[in-house]
N, CA, C and O atoms as a DFTB+ gen file, in Angstrom:
728 C
 N C O
     1  1     131.351      63.722     -60.999
     2  2     129.943      63.651     -60.616
     3  2     129.785      63.464     -59.108
     4  3     130.647      62.885     -58.448
     5  1     128.676      63.961     -58.578
     6  2     128.385      63.811     -57.154
     7  2     128.008      62.380     -56.802
     8  3     128.326      61.894     -55.717
     9  1     127.329      61.711     -57.724
    10  2     126.859      60.347     -57.473
    11  2     127.258      59.474     -58.655
    12  3     127.134      59.888     -59.808
    13  1     127.724      58.294     -58.377
    14  2     128.067      57.322     -59.411
    15  2     127.032      56.208     -59.378
    16  3     126.802      55.603     -58.331
    17  1     126.406      55.935     -60.519
    18  2     125.439      54.838     -60.627
    19  2     126.163      53.664     -61.283
    20  3     126.592      53.777     -62.432
    21  1     126.310      52.538     -60.580
    22  2     127.020      51.401     -61.186
    23  2     126.195      50.788     -62.316
    24  3     125.163      50.163     -62.071
    25  1     126.655      50.971     -63.550
    26  2     125.909      50.460     -64.695
    27  2     126.612      49.299     -65.393
    28  3     126.075      48.754     -66.358
    29  1     127.794      48.910     -64.931
    30  2     128.523      47.812     -65.568
    31  2     127.768      46.495     -65.383
    32  3     127.240      46.210     -64.308
    33  1     127.730      45.702     -66.451
    34  2     127.071      44.400     -66.418
    35  2     127.943      43.439     -65.629
    36  3     129.111      43.233     -65.958
    37  1     127.365      42.848     -64.579
    38  2     128.108      41.937     -63.718
    39  2     127.136      40.886     -63.199
    40  3     126.631      40.995     -62.082
    41  1     126.878      39.871     -64.012
    42  2     125.889      38.847     -63.681
    43  2     126.228      38.182     -62.349
    44  3     127.362      37.751     -62.144
    45  1     125.242      38.096     -61.432
    46  2     125.499      37.486     -60.124
    47  2     125.892      36.013     -60.244
    48  3     125.472      35.315     -61.167
    49  1     126.696      35.564     -59.302
    50  2     127.040      34.143     -59.205
    51  2     126.721      33.696     -57.779
    52  3     126.823      34.482     -56.838
    53  1     126.349      32.473     -57.633
    54  2     126.105      31.936     -56.303
    55  2     124.667      32.021     -55.827
    56  3     124.288      31.328     -54.883
    57  1     123.859      32.860     -56.463
    58  2     122.451      32.959     -56.081
    59  2     121.618      31.935     -56.824
    60  3     122.142      31.098     -57.558
    61  1     120.329      32.013     -56.624
    62  2     119.402      31.127     -57.336
    63  2     119.153      31.657     -58.737
    64  3     119.283      32.856     -58.987
    65  1     118.792      30.758     -59.654
    66  2     118.371      31.128     -60.997
    67  2     116.957      30.621     -61.181
    68  3     116.691      29.425     -61.062
    69  1     116.050      31.543     -61.474
    70  2     114.659      31.210     -61.752
    71  2     114.471      31.250     -63.262
    72  3     114.658      32.301     -63.876
    73  1     114.104      30.122     -63.873
    74  2     113.828      30.071     -65.304
    75  2     112.320      30.150     -65.474
    76  3     111.585      29.306     -64.961
    77  1     111.854      31.183     -66.208
    78  2     110.440      31.530     -66.213
    79  2     109.899      31.579     -67.641
    80  3     110.530      32.148     -68.532
    81  1     108.719      30.974     -67.852
    82  2     108.098      31.003     -69.184
    83  2     106.629      31.426     -69.144
    84  3     105.969      31.438     -70.183
    85  1     106.098      31.777     -67.953
    86  2     104.701      32.187     -67.851
    87  2     104.578      33.449     -67.000
    88  3     105.464      33.773     -66.208
    89  1     103.475      34.143     -67.179
    90  2     103.201      35.344     -66.388
    91  2     103.160      35.013     -64.898
    92  3     103.768      35.712     -64.088
    93  1     102.447      33.954     -64.539
    94  2     102.359      33.596     -63.119
    95  2     103.726      33.178     -62.572
    96  3     104.037      33.440     -61.410
    97  1     104.533      32.536     -63.400
    98  2     105.880      32.166     -62.979
    99  2     106.749      33.386     -62.720
   100  3     107.564      33.384     -61.797
   101  1     106.581      34.435     -63.534
   102  2     107.356      35.659     -63.327
   103  2     106.927      36.344     -62.031
   104  3     107.771      36.808     -61.265
   105  1     105.616      36.407     -61.783
   106  2     105.135      37.012     -60.529
   107  2     105.685      36.246     -59.328
   108  3     106.101      36.850     -58.339
   109  1     105.686      34.944     -59.414
   110  2     106.196      34.111     -58.332
   111  2     107.705      34.324     -58.134
   112  3     108.178      34.415     -57.001
   113  1     108.450      34.403     -59.238
   114  2     109.896      34.616     -59.146
   115  2     110.211      35.974     -58.526
   116  3     111.119      36.079     -57.702
   117  1     109.468      37.020     -58.913
   118  2     109.677      38.340     -58.318
   119  2     109.448      38.304     -56.810
   120  3     110.161      38.952     -56.044
   121  1     108.448      37.541     -56.404
   122  2     108.140      37.424     -54.985
   123  2     109.219      36.632     -54.233
   124  3     109.564      36.971     -53.101
   125  1     109.745      35.581     -54.862
   126  2     110.687      34.668     -54.189
   127  2     112.148      35.075     -54.275
   128  3     112.937      34.719     -53.400
   129  1     112.522      35.808     -55.303
   130  2     113.933      36.124     -55.531
   131  2     114.490      37.007     -54.427
   132  3     113.782      37.823     -53.837
   133  1     115.779      36.821     -54.164
   134  2     116.524      37.656     -53.225
   135  2     117.624      38.379     -53.985
   136  3     117.943      38.029     -55.121
   137  1     118.194      39.381     -53.354
   138  2     119.330      40.065     -53.953
   139  2     120.408      39.044     -54.276
   140  3     120.705      38.175     -53.456
   141  1     120.997      39.141     -55.465
   142  2     122.006      38.179     -55.907
   143  2     121.446      37.066     -56.769
   144  3     122.203      36.216     -57.237
   145  1     120.133      37.047     -56.993
   146  2     119.493      36.016     -57.821
   147  2     119.312      36.503     -59.253
   148  3     119.402      37.698     -59.533
   149  1     119.056      35.559     -60.154
   150  2     118.792      35.840     -61.561
   151  2     117.413      35.299     -61.906
   152  3     117.083      34.158     -61.584
   153  1     116.615      36.127     -62.560
   154  2     115.336      35.678     -63.117
   155  2     115.510      35.697     -64.631
   156  3     115.697      36.756     -65.232
   157  1     115.448      34.520     -65.239
   158  2     115.643      34.392     -66.678
   159  2     114.284      34.179     -67.344
   160  3     113.622      33.166     -67.119
   161  1     113.877      35.155     -68.172
   162  2     112.599      35.080     -68.881
   163  2     112.826      34.485     -70.266
   164  3     113.771      34.853     -70.965
   165  1     111.949      33.563     -70.654
   166  2     112.110      32.887     -71.940
   167  2     111.896      33.851     -73.097
   168  3     110.846      34.484     -73.209
   169  1     112.904      33.955     -73.956
   170  2     112.825      34.819     -75.132
   171  2     111.660      34.387     -76.013
   172  3     111.398      33.195     -76.173
   173  1     110.971      35.356     -76.576
   174  2     109.842      35.080     -77.458
   175  2     108.515      34.949     -76.737
   176  3     107.467      34.989     -77.382
   177  1     108.524      34.796     -75.441
   178  2     107.289      34.686     -74.655
   179  2     106.780      36.077     -74.295
   180  3     107.552      37.030     -74.184
   181  1     105.458      36.173     -74.113
   182  2     104.826      37.418     -73.682
   183  2     104.386      37.255     -72.234
   184  3     103.727      36.278     -71.879
   185  1     104.755      38.214     -71.414
   186  2     104.403      38.243     -69.995
   187  2     103.503      39.455     -69.787
   188  3     103.913      40.590     -70.031
   189  1     102.274      39.211     -69.335
   190  2     101.296      40.287     -69.209
   191  2     101.258      40.807     -67.781
   192  3     100.930      40.079     -66.844
   193  1     101.602      42.087     -67.635
   194  2     101.644      42.737     -66.327
   195  2     100.403      43.541     -66.059
   196  3      99.399      43.412     -66.760
   197  1     100.472      44.360     -65.055
   198  2     101.676      44.949     -64.509
   199  2     102.377      44.039     -63.507
   200  3     101.771      43.153     -62.904
   201  1     103.685      44.290     -63.350
   202  2     104.505      43.594     -62.375
   203  2     105.076      44.625     -61.414
   204  3     105.573      45.669     -61.838
   205  1     105.005      44.333     -60.122
   206  2     105.501      45.244     -59.095
   207  2     106.813      44.722     -58.529
   208  3     106.923      43.555     -58.152
   209  1     107.805      45.604     -58.475
   210  2     109.098      45.239     -57.892
   211  2     109.033      45.449     -56.386
   212  3     108.878      46.582     -55.930
   213  1     109.149      44.373     -55.604
   214  2     109.105      44.522     -54.150
   215  2     110.444      44.991     -53.578
   216  3     111.489      44.864     -54.216
   217  1     110.386      45.528     -52.378
   218  2     111.591      45.885     -51.633
   219  2     112.177      44.593     -51.072
   220  3     111.523      43.902     -50.291
   221  1     113.395      44.269     -51.463
   222  2     114.052      43.037     -51.014
   223  2     115.088      43.353     -49.939
   224  3     115.871      44.293     -50.076
   225  1     115.083      42.568     -48.883
   226  2     116.004      42.794     -47.769
   227  2     117.006      41.654     -47.592
   228  3     117.978      41.797     -46.851
   229  1     116.777      40.524     -48.265
   230  2     117.660      39.357     -48.113
   231  2     118.618      39.240     -49.293
   232  3     118.260      39.530     -50.434
   233  1     119.833      38.811     -48.998
   234  2     120.833      38.585     -50.034
   235  2     121.730      39.792     -50.220
   236  3     121.630      40.782     -49.495
   237  1     122.615      39.690     -51.212
   238  2     123.560      40.765     -51.531
   239  2     123.591      40.983     -53.029
   240  3     123.371      40.052     -53.804
   241  1     123.861      42.204     -53.436
   242  2     124.007      42.506     -54.858
   243  2     122.696      42.916     -55.493
   244  3     121.863      43.580     -54.875
   245  1     122.531      42.512     -56.730
   246  2     121.393      42.915     -57.556
   247  2     120.564      41.703     -57.952
   248  3     121.069      40.581     -57.991
   249  1     119.312      41.930     -58.240
   250  2     118.466      40.926     -58.894
   251  2     118.512      41.254     -60.384
   252  3     118.096      42.334     -60.802
   253  1     119.017      40.318     -61.175
   254  2     119.077      40.488     -62.629
   255  2     117.869      39.798     -63.248
   256  3     117.568      38.650     -62.922
   257  1     117.188      40.492     -64.130
   258  2     116.074      39.936     -64.893
   259  2     116.526      39.985     -66.345
   260  3     116.631      41.060     -66.936
   261  1     116.795      38.805     -66.919
   262  2     117.464      38.736     -68.219
   263  2     116.693      37.866     -69.208
   264  3     115.841      37.063     -68.825
   265  1     117.010      38.044     -70.481
   266  2     116.475      37.203     -71.542
   267  2     117.204      35.859     -71.552
   268  3     118.405      35.790     -71.292
   269  1     116.460      34.791     -71.857
   270  2     117.097      33.473     -71.997
   271  2     118.016      33.445     -73.216
   272  3     118.888      32.582     -73.313
   273  1     117.830      34.375     -74.139
   274  2     118.681      34.467     -75.333
   275  2     119.684      35.604     -75.185
   276  3     120.070      36.234     -76.169
   277  1     120.097      35.858     -73.961
   278  2     121.028      36.951     -73.677
   279  2     122.272      36.878     -74.561
   280  3     122.754      37.909     -75.031
   281  1     122.789      35.689     -74.792
   282  2     124.039      35.537     -75.557
   283  2     123.894      35.994     -77.006
   284  3     124.901      36.233     -77.672
   285  1     122.662      36.122     -77.513
   286  2     122.435      36.564     -78.892
   287  2     122.162      38.065     -78.989
   288  3     121.914      38.585     -80.077
   289  1     122.208      38.754     -77.858
   290  2     122.002      40.206     -77.844
   291  2     123.342      40.918     -78.000
   292  3     124.393      40.311     -77.797
   293  1     123.312      42.204     -78.360
   294  2     124.572      42.954     -78.440
   295  2     125.322      42.929     -77.107
   296  3     124.715      42.840     -76.040
   297  1     126.619      43.007     -77.187
   298  2     127.468      43.031     -75.988
   299  2     127.220      44.304     -75.183
   300  3     126.704      45.286     -75.718
   301  1     127.585      44.293     -73.899
   302  2     127.495      45.533     -73.120
   303  2     128.198      46.682     -73.852
   304  3     129.179      46.476     -74.567
   305  1     127.679      47.881     -73.658
   306  2     128.180      49.112     -74.293
   307  2     127.800      49.209     -75.770
   308  3     128.349      50.036     -76.498
   309  1     126.863      48.369     -76.214
   310  2     126.343      48.442     -77.574
   311  2     124.825      48.555     -77.480
   312  3     124.169      47.740     -76.832
   313  1     124.285      49.565     -78.129
   314  2     122.840      49.815     -78.064
   315  2     122.064      48.769     -78.844
   316  3     122.458      48.391     -79.947
   317  1     120.951      48.296     -78.267
   318  2     120.072      47.369     -78.985
   319  2     119.270      48.138     -80.028
   320  3     119.175      49.364     -79.991
   321  1     118.695      47.378     -80.962
   322  2     117.815      47.933     -81.991
   323  2     116.500      47.157     -81.951
   324  3     116.443      46.075     -81.366
   325  1     115.457      47.687     -82.555
   326  2     114.192      46.942     -82.588
   327  2     114.343      45.538     -83.178
   328  3     113.618      44.624     -82.784
   329  1     115.271      45.356     -84.113
   330  2     115.483      44.028     -84.706
   331  2     115.960      43.002     -83.679
   332  3     115.819      41.799     -83.897
   333  1     116.523      43.467     -82.563
   334  2     116.986      42.546     -81.518
   335  2     115.839      41.960     -80.695
   336  3     116.055      41.046     -79.899
   337  1     114.630      42.473     -80.877
   338  2     113.479      42.010     -80.089
   339  2     113.198      40.518     -80.274
   340  3     112.577      39.907     -79.404
   341  1     113.630      39.922     -81.367
   342  2     113.408      38.477     -81.569
   343  2     114.117      37.648     -80.505
   344  3     113.759      36.492     -80.279
   345  1     115.114      38.226     -79.853
   346  2     115.857      37.523     -78.799
   347  2     115.458      37.976     -77.398
   348  3     116.171      37.729     -76.425
   349  1     114.310      38.639     -77.311
   350  2     113.871      39.180     -76.027
   351  2     112.514      38.617     -75.628
   352  3     111.676      38.348     -76.489
   353  1     112.291      38.437     -74.336
   354  2     110.915      38.240     -73.861
   355  2     110.233      39.602     -73.907
   356  3     110.896      40.639     -73.902
   357  1     108.911      39.590     -73.952
   358  2     108.159      40.843     -74.047
   359  2     107.239      40.966     -72.842
   360  3     106.437      40.074     -72.565
   361  1     107.365      42.081     -72.130
   362  2     106.480      42.369     -71.009
   363  2     105.512      43.445     -71.467
   364  3     105.927      44.532     -71.869
   365  1     104.209      43.139     -71.406
   366  2     103.178      44.058     -71.870
   367  2     102.226      44.401     -70.731
   368  3     102.159      43.710     -69.713
   369  1     101.492      45.496     -70.939
   370  2     100.493      45.919     -69.959
   371  2      99.318      46.518     -70.710
   372  3      99.487      47.120     -71.770
   373  1      98.129      46.350     -70.156
   374  2      96.918      46.913     -70.727
   375  2      96.755      48.359     -70.282
   376  3      97.293      48.747     -69.245
   377  1      96.038      49.145     -71.030
   378  2      95.771      50.542     -70.664
   379  2      95.071      50.587     -69.311
   380  3      94.241      49.731     -69.003
   381  1      95.412      51.590     -68.507
   382  2      94.770      51.768     -67.207
   383  2      95.321      50.889     -66.108
   384  3      94.754      50.849     -65.015
   385  1      96.424      50.174     -66.368
   386  2      96.990      49.256     -65.368
   387  2      98.303      49.748     -64.789
   388  3      98.955      49.000     -64.060
   389  1      98.718      50.966     -65.080
   390  2     100.044      51.424     -64.676
   391  2     101.036      51.018     -65.738
   392  3     100.659      50.798     -66.889
   393  1     102.315      50.916     -65.364
   394  2     103.340      50.517     -66.311
   395  2     103.488      49.008     -66.369
   396  3     102.894      48.279     -65.575
   397  1     104.289      48.550     -67.324
   398  2     104.612      47.116     -67.370
   399  2     105.289      46.716     -66.070
   400  3     105.016      45.659     -65.501
   401  1     106.187      47.600     -65.611
   402  2     106.901      47.435     -64.345
   403  2     106.570      48.639     -63.479
   404  3     106.649      49.780     -63.934
   405  1     106.201      48.384     -62.239
   406  2     105.959      49.424     -61.235
   407  2     106.807      49.072     -60.016
   408  3     107.278      47.943     -59.883
   409  1     106.994      50.031     -59.143
   410  2     107.830      49.778     -57.967
   411  2     107.046      49.971     -56.678
   412  3     106.203      50.862     -56.576
   413  1     107.333      49.135     -55.707
   414  2     106.849      49.345     -54.352
   415  2     107.803      50.314     -53.664
   416  3     108.936      50.474     -54.118
   417  1     107.377      50.967     -52.575
   418  2     108.291      51.848     -51.857
   419  2     109.575      51.104     -51.468
   420  3     109.540      49.955     -51.027
   421  1     110.696      51.786     -51.643
   422  2     112.032      51.297     -51.285
   423  2     112.535      50.141     -52.141
   424  3     113.559      49.548     -51.801
   425  1     111.858      49.794     -53.243
   426  2     112.371      48.744     -54.139
   427  2     113.750      49.165     -54.638
   428  3     113.970      50.333     -54.959
   429  1     114.675      48.210     -54.701
   430  2     116.043      48.582     -55.052
   431  2     116.827      47.416     -55.642
   432  3     116.507      46.248     -55.423
   433  1     117.860      47.771     -56.395
   434  2     118.841      46.848     -56.951
   435  2     118.221      45.801     -57.886
   436  3     118.356      44.594     -57.687
   437  1     117.538      46.315     -58.906
   438  2     117.010      45.487     -59.992
   439  2     117.692      45.913     -61.283
   440  3     117.896      47.103     -61.522
   441  1     118.041      44.945     -62.107
   442  2     118.630      45.234     -63.417
   443  2     117.923      44.388     -64.460
   444  3     117.921      43.160     -64.378
   445  1     117.323      45.049     -65.443
   446  2     116.652      44.387     -66.562
   447  2     117.603      44.392     -67.746
   448  3     118.133      45.439     -68.118
   449  1     117.821      43.220     -68.339
   450  2     118.770      43.108     -69.449
   451  2     118.103      42.341     -70.594
   452  3     117.718      41.181     -70.442
   453  1     117.975      43.017     -71.751
   454  2     117.464      42.341     -72.950
   455  2     115.994      42.022     -72.895
   456  3     115.588      40.925     -73.278
   457  1     115.175      42.958     -72.426
   458  2     113.733      42.757     -72.303
   459  2     113.022      43.788     -73.184
   460  3     113.445      44.942     -73.254
   461  1     111.957      43.377     -73.848
   462  2     111.096      44.308     -74.581
   463  2     109.931      44.679     -73.673
   464  3     109.310      43.804     -73.070
   465  1     109.630      45.976     -73.572
   466  2     108.526      46.485     -72.761
   467  2     107.591      47.275     -73.663
   468  3     108.046      48.114     -74.441
   469  1     106.275      47.016     -73.570
   470  2     105.325      47.708     -74.443
   471  2     103.907      47.593     -73.894
   472  3     103.630      46.724     -73.067
   473  1     103.005      48.465     -74.351
   474  2     101.593      48.244     -74.036
   475  2     101.052      47.111     -74.900
   476  3     101.673      46.722     -75.889
   477  1      99.896      46.589     -74.520
   478  2      99.187      45.628     -75.366
   479  2      98.923      46.317     -76.710
   480  3      98.666      47.521     -76.745
   481  1      98.986      45.571     -77.805
   482  2      98.796      46.145     -79.136
   483  2      97.544      47.021     -79.197
   484  3      96.465      46.633     -78.749
   485  1      97.726      48.215     -79.764
   486  2      96.610      49.132     -79.975
   487  2      96.241      49.973     -78.772
   488  3      95.306      50.770     -78.854
   489  1      96.942      49.826     -77.653
   490  2      96.589      50.547     -76.420
   491  2      97.591      51.657     -76.119
   492  3      98.772      51.547     -76.449
   493  1      97.108      52.722     -75.492
   494  2      97.929      53.830     -75.023
   495  2      98.143      53.650     -73.530
   496  3      97.188      53.396     -72.797
   497  1      99.384      53.778     -73.069
   498  2      99.676      53.824     -71.644
   499  2     100.488      55.088     -71.372
   500  3     101.242      55.546     -72.231
   501  1     100.332      55.641     -70.185
   502  2     101.056      56.857     -69.838
   503  2     102.547      56.594     -69.670
   504  3     103.370      57.361     -70.170
   505  1     102.903      55.520     -68.973
   506  2     104.301      55.185     -68.708
   507  2     104.507      53.709     -69.010
   508  3     103.885      52.856     -68.375
   509  1     105.363      53.398     -69.962
   510  2     105.617      51.993     -70.273
   511  2     106.266      51.317     -69.063
   512  3     105.888      50.204     -68.699
   513  1     107.238      51.982     -68.442
   514  2     107.840      51.536     -67.189
   515  2     107.664      52.669     -66.196
   516  3     107.957      53.822     -66.509
   517  1     107.189      52.350     -65.002
   518  2     106.928      53.394     -64.001
   519  2     107.721      53.111     -62.733
   520  3     107.374      52.232     -61.944
   521  1     108.795      53.876     -62.557
   522  2     109.625      53.753     -61.360
   523  2     109.262      54.908     -60.437
   524  3     109.451      56.075     -60.780
   525  1     108.746      54.572     -59.276
   526  2     108.295      55.576     -58.321
   527  2     106.800      55.775     -58.399
   528  3     106.190      55.687     -59.464
   529  1     106.224      56.047     -57.230
   530  2     104.772      56.209     -57.161
   531  2     104.420      57.285     -56.128
   532  3     103.550      57.083     -55.281
   533  1     105.098      58.415     -56.209
   534  2     104.785      59.523     -55.315
   535  2     105.377      59.415     -53.929
   536  3     104.886      60.064     -53.006
   537  1     106.427      58.608     -53.749
   538  2     107.062      58.510     -52.439
   539  2     107.575      59.893     -52.024
   540  3     108.083      60.654     -52.848
   541  1     107.432      60.198     -50.745
   542  2     107.747      61.549     -50.260
   543  2     109.106      61.663     -49.566
   544  3     109.614      62.772     -49.398
   545  1     109.703      60.541     -49.161
   546  2     110.977      60.611     -48.454
   547  2     112.051      59.847     -49.221
   548  3     111.759      58.936     -49.996
   549  1     113.285      60.237     -48.989
   550  2     114.410      59.574     -49.647
   551  2     114.461      58.090     -49.295
   552  3     114.806      57.270     -50.146
   553  1     114.127      57.734     -48.065
   554  2     114.180      56.329     -47.626
   555  2     113.168      55.441     -48.314
   556  3     113.367      54.229     -48.393
   557  1     112.076      56.019     -48.820
   558  2     111.049      55.194     -49.454
   559  2     111.121      55.221     -50.976
   560  3     110.382      54.492     -51.639
   561  1     112.010      56.060     -51.546
   562  2     112.130      56.112     -53.004
   563  2     112.750      54.823     -53.539
   564  3     113.673      54.281     -52.932
   565  1     112.245      54.326     -54.678
   566  2     112.944      53.216     -55.329
   567  2     114.326      53.706     -55.758
   568  3     114.514      54.886     -56.053
   569  1     115.288      52.782     -55.790
   570  2     116.652      53.204     -56.109
   571  2     117.449      52.066     -56.714
   572  3     117.105      50.893     -56.572
   573  1     118.529      52.443     -57.396
   574  2     119.424      51.472     -58.013
   575  2     118.667      50.504     -58.914
   576  3     118.626      49.298     -58.670
   577  1     118.075      51.060     -59.950
   578  2     117.359      50.272     -60.957
   579  2     117.953      50.622     -62.316
   580  3     118.053      51.796     -62.673
   581  1     118.348      49.595     -63.074
   582  2     118.994      49.797     -64.371
   583  2     118.208      49.066     -65.454
   584  3     117.846      47.898     -65.308
   585  1     117.959      49.780     -66.535
   586  2     117.349      49.221     -67.749
   587  2     118.490      49.141     -68.764
   588  3     118.960      50.168     -69.254
   589  1     118.933      47.925     -69.078
   590  2     120.144      47.706     -69.860
   591  2     119.818      46.931     -71.135
   592  3     119.292      45.819     -71.081
   593  1     120.135      47.528     -72.274
   594  2     119.922      46.884     -73.577
   595  2     118.500      46.352     -73.728
   596  3     118.291      45.208     -74.133
   597  1     117.536      47.192     -73.398
   598  2     116.121      46.849     -73.516
   599  2     115.475      47.664     -74.629
   600  3     115.960      48.737     -74.987
   601  1     114.392      47.153     -75.166
   602  2     113.601      47.835     -76.194
   603  2     112.295      48.252     -75.525
   604  3     111.447      47.413     -75.220
   605  1     112.142      49.553     -75.301
   606  2     110.989      50.115     -74.609
   607  2     110.219      50.943     -75.624
   608  3     110.773      51.862     -76.229
   609  1     108.929      50.618     -75.816
   610  2     108.200      51.383     -76.839
   611  2     106.704      51.425     -76.557
   612  3     106.131      50.538     -75.926
   613  1     106.105      52.494     -77.053
   614  2     104.657      52.603     -77.054
   615  2     104.102      51.892     -78.271
   616  3     104.855      51.369     -79.093
   617  1     102.782      51.873     -78.384
   618  2     102.145      51.318     -79.571
   619  2     102.479      52.222     -80.763
   620  3     102.479      53.444     -80.611
   621  1     102.766      51.656     -81.951
   622  2     103.151      52.497     -83.084
   623  2     102.072      53.504     -83.507
   624  3     102.398      54.558     -84.052
   625  1     100.814      53.197     -83.268
   626  2      99.724      54.121     -83.621
   627  2      99.269      54.912     -82.398
   628  3      99.253      56.143     -82.431
   629  1      98.902      54.228     -81.328
   630  2      98.366      54.891     -80.128
   631  2      99.450      55.621     -79.343
   632  3      99.166      56.620     -78.682
   633  1     100.692      55.134     -79.408
   634  2     101.789      55.753     -78.679
   635  2     101.719      55.496     -77.189
   636  3     100.935      54.673     -76.717
   637  1     102.550      56.212     -76.464
   638  2     102.588      56.254     -75.004
   639  2     103.134      57.617     -74.638
   640  3     103.758      58.278     -75.468
   641  1     102.910      58.044     -73.417
   642  2     103.448      59.348     -73.011
   643  2     104.951      59.260     -72.737
   644  3     105.729      60.054     -73.266
   645  1     105.356      58.288     -71.907
   646  2     106.769      58.139     -71.534
   647  2     107.216      56.699     -71.693
   648  3     106.438      55.764     -71.501
   649  1     108.474      56.536     -72.045
   650  2     109.053      55.198     -72.054
   651  2     109.370      54.744     -70.648
   652  3     108.971      53.653     -70.240
   653  1     110.093      55.581     -69.895
   654  2     110.474      55.235     -68.528
   655  2     110.257      56.452     -67.641
   656  3     110.908      57.481     -67.823
   657  1     109.351      56.338     -66.689
   658  2     109.176      57.358     -65.652
   659  2     110.176      57.024     -64.553
   660  3     110.142      55.928     -63.992
   661  1     111.075      57.973     -64.240
   662  2     112.155      57.687     -63.297
   663  2     112.038      58.590     -62.075
   664  3     112.780      59.564     -61.952
   665  1     111.122      58.278     -61.179
   666  2     110.975      59.014     -59.928
   667  2     111.593      58.194     -58.811
   668  3     110.891      57.513     -58.063
   669  1     112.888      58.262     -58.707
   670  2     113.626      57.521     -57.694
   671  2     115.059      58.009     -57.677
   672  3     115.371      59.051     -58.254
   673  1     115.914      57.277     -57.032
   674  2     117.327      57.636     -56.933
   675  2     118.172      56.581     -57.638
   676  3     117.867      55.390     -57.571
   677  1     119.221      57.012     -58.306
   678  2     120.168      56.113     -58.974
   679  2     119.450      55.189     -59.956
   680  3     119.541      53.965     -59.861
   681  1     118.739      55.798     -60.897
   682  2     118.033      55.060     -61.950
   683  2     118.788      55.310     -63.260
   684  3     119.147      56.451     -63.551
   685  1     119.035      54.263     -64.051
   686  2     119.776      54.428     -65.300
   687  2     119.124      53.634     -66.424
   688  3     118.585      52.547     -66.213
   689  1     119.186      54.201     -67.614
   690  2     118.792      53.510     -68.842
   691  2     120.026      53.540     -69.730
   692  3     120.478      54.610     -70.135
   693  1     120.576      52.358     -70.036
   694  2     121.808      52.281     -70.820
   695  2     121.639      51.370     -72.023
   696  3     121.039      50.298     -71.936
   697  1     122.177      51.818     -73.139
   698  2     122.240      51.023     -74.374
   699  2     120.879      50.468     -74.787
   700  3     120.795      49.398     -75.390
   701  1     119.822      51.194     -74.461
   702  2     118.452      50.772     -74.764
   703  2     117.880      51.598     -75.911
   704  3     118.420      52.645     -76.269
   705  1     116.793      51.118     -76.475
   706  2     116.131      51.786     -77.589
   707  2     114.722      52.128     -77.130
   708  3     113.961      51.237     -76.752
   709  1     114.365      53.410     -77.158
   710  2     113.042      53.867     -76.715
   711  2     112.369      54.559     -77.884
   712  3     112.956      55.443     -78.507
   713  1     111.131      54.159     -78.188
   714  2     110.423      54.757     -79.318
   715  2     108.915      54.783     -79.092
   716  3     108.397      54.196     -78.142
   717  1     108.229      55.480     -79.992
   718  2     106.763      55.593     -80.015
   719  2     106.182      56.145     -78.718
   720  3     105.132      55.705     -78.251
   721  1     106.882      57.108     -78.153
   722  2     106.352      57.874     -77.033
   723  2     106.016      59.243     -77.608
   724  3     106.891      59.976     -78.070
   725  1     104.717      59.571     -77.568
   726  2     104.255      60.748     -78.327
   727  2     103.489      61.699     -77.454
   728  3     103.029      62.738     -77.927
């Protein structure tokens, strides 16, 4: 291959760990975290977005956003199933708000592990996760974003157009389950 996207799970050590159980706490952690930090979302909690991934310039490595029940999820290289959602926090978004996750120009090095992403019940959204927002140059494209062992789905009745819109560079979805995109 011309380009290799590092998809191996390698939890950062030495950075800060943000333990989050509220929507406002997650927004604050996204704002405060640096490369090499971990944001741990409480499994079973609902976080209402949209959430924007900022471009981070401080630190080294990746920002990992993980479930607090990570140890109860399938091991790396094993695909999650909808039944695994009981061990995941859920990030939701209302119709007309963009995706659950959106990116600012040049956002980079984020890895989501063991997270459920969906619209609010009964709502249709175009993109459950939206990476990229019409950036015109390579330098401003979001890059190095991995969705790992996540459950991404539209509403079972209303659906969604896309599970993950990937308008950026070095974007990967691994061992995840995507459904109800119609």
